[in-house]
Amino acid sequence: MAATYKQFGDRTTSRADIAWTSAADGTATVATKHLNGKISRVTFDSAHSGGTQPTNNYDVTLTDEHGYDLLAAGGANRSNAAATTVIPAASTTVIDGLTVTVTNSSPPVVDGVITVNVTNGGNAKSGTVYVYFDPVC
């Protein structure tokens, strides 16, 4: 399945729209073309899959050419009922019952192909991953 790309007018932010459909074992793998930039956010949308949304709590990794998960496990347990967003430079921790989001580094920089890997998606289910990135000079 091919990934599509959108440029937002005169702004510097670009978006890669990566549609996926899972195999019988619930997995899907889609590679992008070469991307260059800082990933500012990643949105997962399976709620608008026309009745083919994946199993709830499906998992997504976004790996670079070296196999590093750019989401640092932030793509685990995605909702099949609502679009959700991950900010790659942030991590969420629960402390004494409170959910705290901490920025622990700058956004990941990519200069190459990235791959969306879906597991636990269910048979012949689909969704879209939107990767927003800002070019790096």
mmCIF file of C-alpha atoms in Angstrom:
data_model
loop_
_atom_site.group_PDB
_atom_site.id
_atom_site.type_symbol
_atom_site.label_atom_id
_atom_site.label_comp_id
_atom_site.label_asym_id
_atom_site.label_seq_id
_atom_site.Cartn_x
_atom_site.Cartn_y
_atom_site.Cartn_z
ATOM 1 C CA MET A 1 0.000 0.000 0.000
ATOM 2 C CA ALA A 2 1.418 3.390 -0.973
ATOM 3 C CA ALA A 3 1.883 6.380 1.274
ATOM 4 C CA THR A 4 0.715 9.790 0.064
ATOM 5 C CA TYR A 5 2.146 13.197 0.946
ATOM 6 C CA LYS A 6 0.659 16.640 1.471
ATOM 7 C CA GLN A 7 2.407 20.008 1.642
ATOM 8 C CA PHE A 8 0.567 22.728 3.535
ATOM 9 C CA GLY A 9 0.763 25.727 1.199
ATOM 10 C CA ASP A 10 3.487 28.203 2.102
ATOM 11 C CA ARG A 11 4.050 26.701 5.525
ATOM 12 C CA THR A 12 7.031 24.525 6.231
ATOM 13 C CA THR A 13 5.110 21.638 7.796
ATOM 14 C CA SER A 14 4.498 18.607 5.605
ATOM 15 C CA ARG A 15 2.364 15.540 6.245
ATOM 16 C CA ALA A 16 2.807 11.954 5.135
ATOM 17 C CA ASP A 17 -0.540 10.103 4.990
ATOM 18 C CA ILE A 18 0.221 6.413 5.432
ATOM 19 C CA ALA A 19 -2.810 4.178 4.849
ATOM 20 C CA TRP A 20 -2.543 0.536 5.888
ATOM 21 C CA THR A 21 -4.607 -2.647 5.644
ATOM 22 C CA SER A 22 -3.775 -5.629 7.816
ATOM 23 C CA ALA A 23 -3.190 -9.199 6.691
ATOM 24 C CA ALA A 24 -4.980 -12.233 8.143
ATOM 25 C CA ASP A 25 -2.512 -12.304 11.064
ATOM 26 C CA GLY A 26 -3.382 -8.696 12.022
ATOM 27 C CA THR A 27 -0.108 -7.158 10.847
ATOM 28 C CA ALA A 28 0.656 -4.485 8.279
ATOM 29 C CA THR A 29 3.891 -2.869 7.112
ATOM 30 C CA VAL A 30 4.076 0.233 4.909
ATOM 31 C CA ALA A 31 7.274 2.116 4.030
ATOM 32 C CA THR A 32 7.350 5.776 3.040
ATOM 33 C CA LYS A 33 9.529 7.476 0.502
ATOM 34 C CA HIS A 34 12.590 9.326 1.789
ATOM 35 C CA LEU A 35 11.584 11.879 4.444
ATOM 36 C CA ASN A 36 13.761 14.617 5.860
ATOM 37 C CA GLY A 37 12.764 16.586 8.922
ATOM 38 C CA LYS A 38 11.775 16.743 12.576
ATOM 39 C CA ILE A 39 8.666 14.750 13.394
ATOM 40 C CA SER A 40 6.384 17.108 15.291
ATOM 41 C CA ARG A 41 3.397 14.788 15.797
ATOM 42 C CA VAL A 42 1.858 11.523 14.659
ATOM 43 C CA THR A 43 -1.907 10.981 14.463
ATOM 44 C CA PHE A 44 -3.596 7.587 14.238
ATOM 45 C CA ASP A 45 -7.049 7.432 12.645
ATOM 46 C CA SER A 46 -8.956 4.206 12.338
ATOM 47 C CA ALA A 47 -12.387 5.494 13.344
ATOM 48 C CA HIS A 48 -13.070 6.598 9.746
ATOM 49 C CA SER A 49 -12.193 3.260 8.143
ATOM 50 C CA GLY A 50 -15.691 2.617 6.856
ATOM 51 C CA GLY A 51 -16.507 -0.249 9.193
ATOM 52 C CA THR A 52 -13.095 -1.897 8.875
ATOM 53 C CA GLN A 53 -11.444 -0.317 11.886
ATOM 54 C CA PRO A 54 -8.859 -2.483 13.617
ATOM 55 C CA THR A 55 -9.208 -4.381 16.856
ATOM 56 C CA ASN A 56 -9.207 -2.004 19.817
ATOM 57 C CA ASN A 57 -5.784 -1.529 21.426
ATOM 58 C CA TYR A 58 -3.900 -2.305 18.222
ATOM 59 C CA ASP A 59 -0.197 -1.410 18.232
ATOM 60 C CA VAL A 60 1.877 0.750 15.883
ATOM 61 C CA THR A 61 5.590 1.396 15.663
ATOM 62 C CA LEU A 62 7.173 3.951 13.371
ATOM 63 C CA THR A 63 10.694 2.742 12.657
ATOM 64 C CA ASP A 64 13.611 4.346 10.882
ATOM 65 C CA GLU A 65 16.052 2.552 8.590
ATOM 66 C CA HIS A 66 17.930 1.214 11.624
ATOM 67 C CA GLY A 67 14.821 -0.265 13.273
ATOM 68 C CA TYR A 68 14.570 2.422 15.983
ATOM 69 C CA ASP A 69 10.973 3.123 17.071
ATOM 70 C CA LEU A 70 10.605 6.887 16.612
ATOM 71 C CA LEU A 71 7.530 6.823 18.864
ATOM 72 C CA ALA A 72 9.445 5.170 21.736
ATOM 73 C CA ALA A 73 6.505 2.763 22.296
ATOM 74 C CA GLY A 74 4.011 5.658 22.148
ATOM 75 C CA GLY A 75 2.048 3.819 19.454
ATOM 76 C CA ALA A 76 1.000 0.973 21.744
ATOM 77 C CA ASN A 77 -2.664 0.303 22.518
ATOM 78 C CA ARG A 78 -4.276 2.656 20.010
ATOM 79 C CA SER A 79 -8.028 3.248 20.127
ATOM 80 C CA ASN A 80 -10.160 1.991 17.262
ATOM 81 C CA ALA A 81 -12.976 4.419 18.116
ATOM 82 C CA ALA A 82 -11.201 7.799 18.114
ATOM 83 C CA ALA A 83 -8.271 9.488 16.411
ATOM 84 C CA THR A 84 -5.322 9.866 18.771
ATOM 85 C CA THR A 85 -2.107 11.862 18.588
ATOM 86 C CA VAL A 86 1.398 11.186 19.873
ATOM 87 C CA ILE A 87 4.040 13.880 20.306
ATOM 88 C CA PRO A 88 7.274 11.886 19.831
ATOM 89 C CA ALA A 89 9.384 14.087 22.115
ATOM 90 C CA ALA A 90 6.995 13.627 25.033
ATOM 91 C CA SER A 91 6.386 10.717 27.334
ATOM 92 C CA THR A 92 3.364 10.145 29.554
ATOM 93 C CA THR A 93 3.770 8.808 33.061
ATOM 94 C CA VAL A 94 1.256 8.142 35.815
ATOM 95 C CA ILE A 95 2.436 9.376 39.215
ATOM 96 C CA ASP A 96 0.197 8.841 42.245
ATOM 97 C CA GLY A 97 -2.871 8.524 39.989
ATOM 98 C CA LEU A 98 -2.097 11.665 37.983
ATOM 99 C CA THR A 99 -1.168 11.489 34.301
ATOM 100 C CA VAL A 100 1.859 13.663 33.616
ATOM 101 C CA THR A 101 3.327 14.411 30.190
ATOM 102 C CA VAL A 102 7.014 15.227 30.231
ATOM 103 C CA THR A 103 9.103 16.501 27.358
ATOM 104 C CA ASN A 104 12.331 14.601 27.596
ATOM 105 C CA SER A 105 14.130 15.451 24.366
ATOM 106 C CA SER A 106 13.803 17.247 21.078
ATOM 107 C CA PRO A 107 11.639 15.683 18.348
ATOM 108 C CA PRO A 108 13.217 12.823 16.399
ATOM 109 C CA VAL A 109 14.919 13.819 13.171
ATOM 110 C CA VAL A 110 14.572 11.532 10.171
ATOM 111 C CA ASP A 111 16.581 11.487 6.977
ATOM 112 C CA GLY A 112 15.444 8.396 5.143
ATOM 113 C CA VAL A 113 12.639 5.902 4.827
ATOM 114 C CA ILE A 114 10.350 5.312 7.787
ATOM 115 C CA THR A 115 8.113 2.271 8.158
ATOM 116 C CA VAL A 116 4.723 1.940 9.815
ATOM 117 C CA ASN A 117 4.389 -1.470 11.492
ATOM 118 C CA VAL A 118 0.972 -2.531 12.805
ATOM 119 C CA THR A 119 0.334 -5.544 15.045
ATOM 120 C CA ASN A 120 -2.844 -6.839 16.720
ATOM 121 C CA GLY A 121 -4.932 -5.073 14.079
ATOM 122 C CA GLY A 122 -7.287 -7.916 13.219
ATOM 123 C CA ASN A 123 -7.922 -9.564 9.854
ATOM 124 C CA ALA A 124 -8.321 -7.191 6.846
ATOM 125 C CA LYS A 125 -8.679 -4.063 8.990
ATOM 126 C CA SER A 126 -7.443 -0.609 8.034
ATOM 127 C CA GLY A 127 -6.394 2.787 9.307
ATOM 128 C CA THR A 128 -4.232 5.784 8.477
ATOM 129 C CA VAL A 129 -1.171 7.185 10.210
ATOM 130 C CA TYR A 130 -0.495 10.895 9.634
ATOM 131 C CA VAL A 131 3.129 11.926 10.214
ATOM 132 C CA TYR A 132 3.663 15.692 10.486
ATOM 133 C CA PHE A 133 7.230 16.822 9.935
ATOM 134 C CA ASP A 134 9.174 20.050 9.496
ATOM 135 C CA PRO A 135 12.081 20.122 7.035
ATOM 136 C CA VAL A 136 15.593 20.365 8.428
ATOM 137 C CA CYS A 137 18.112 22.494 6.551
#
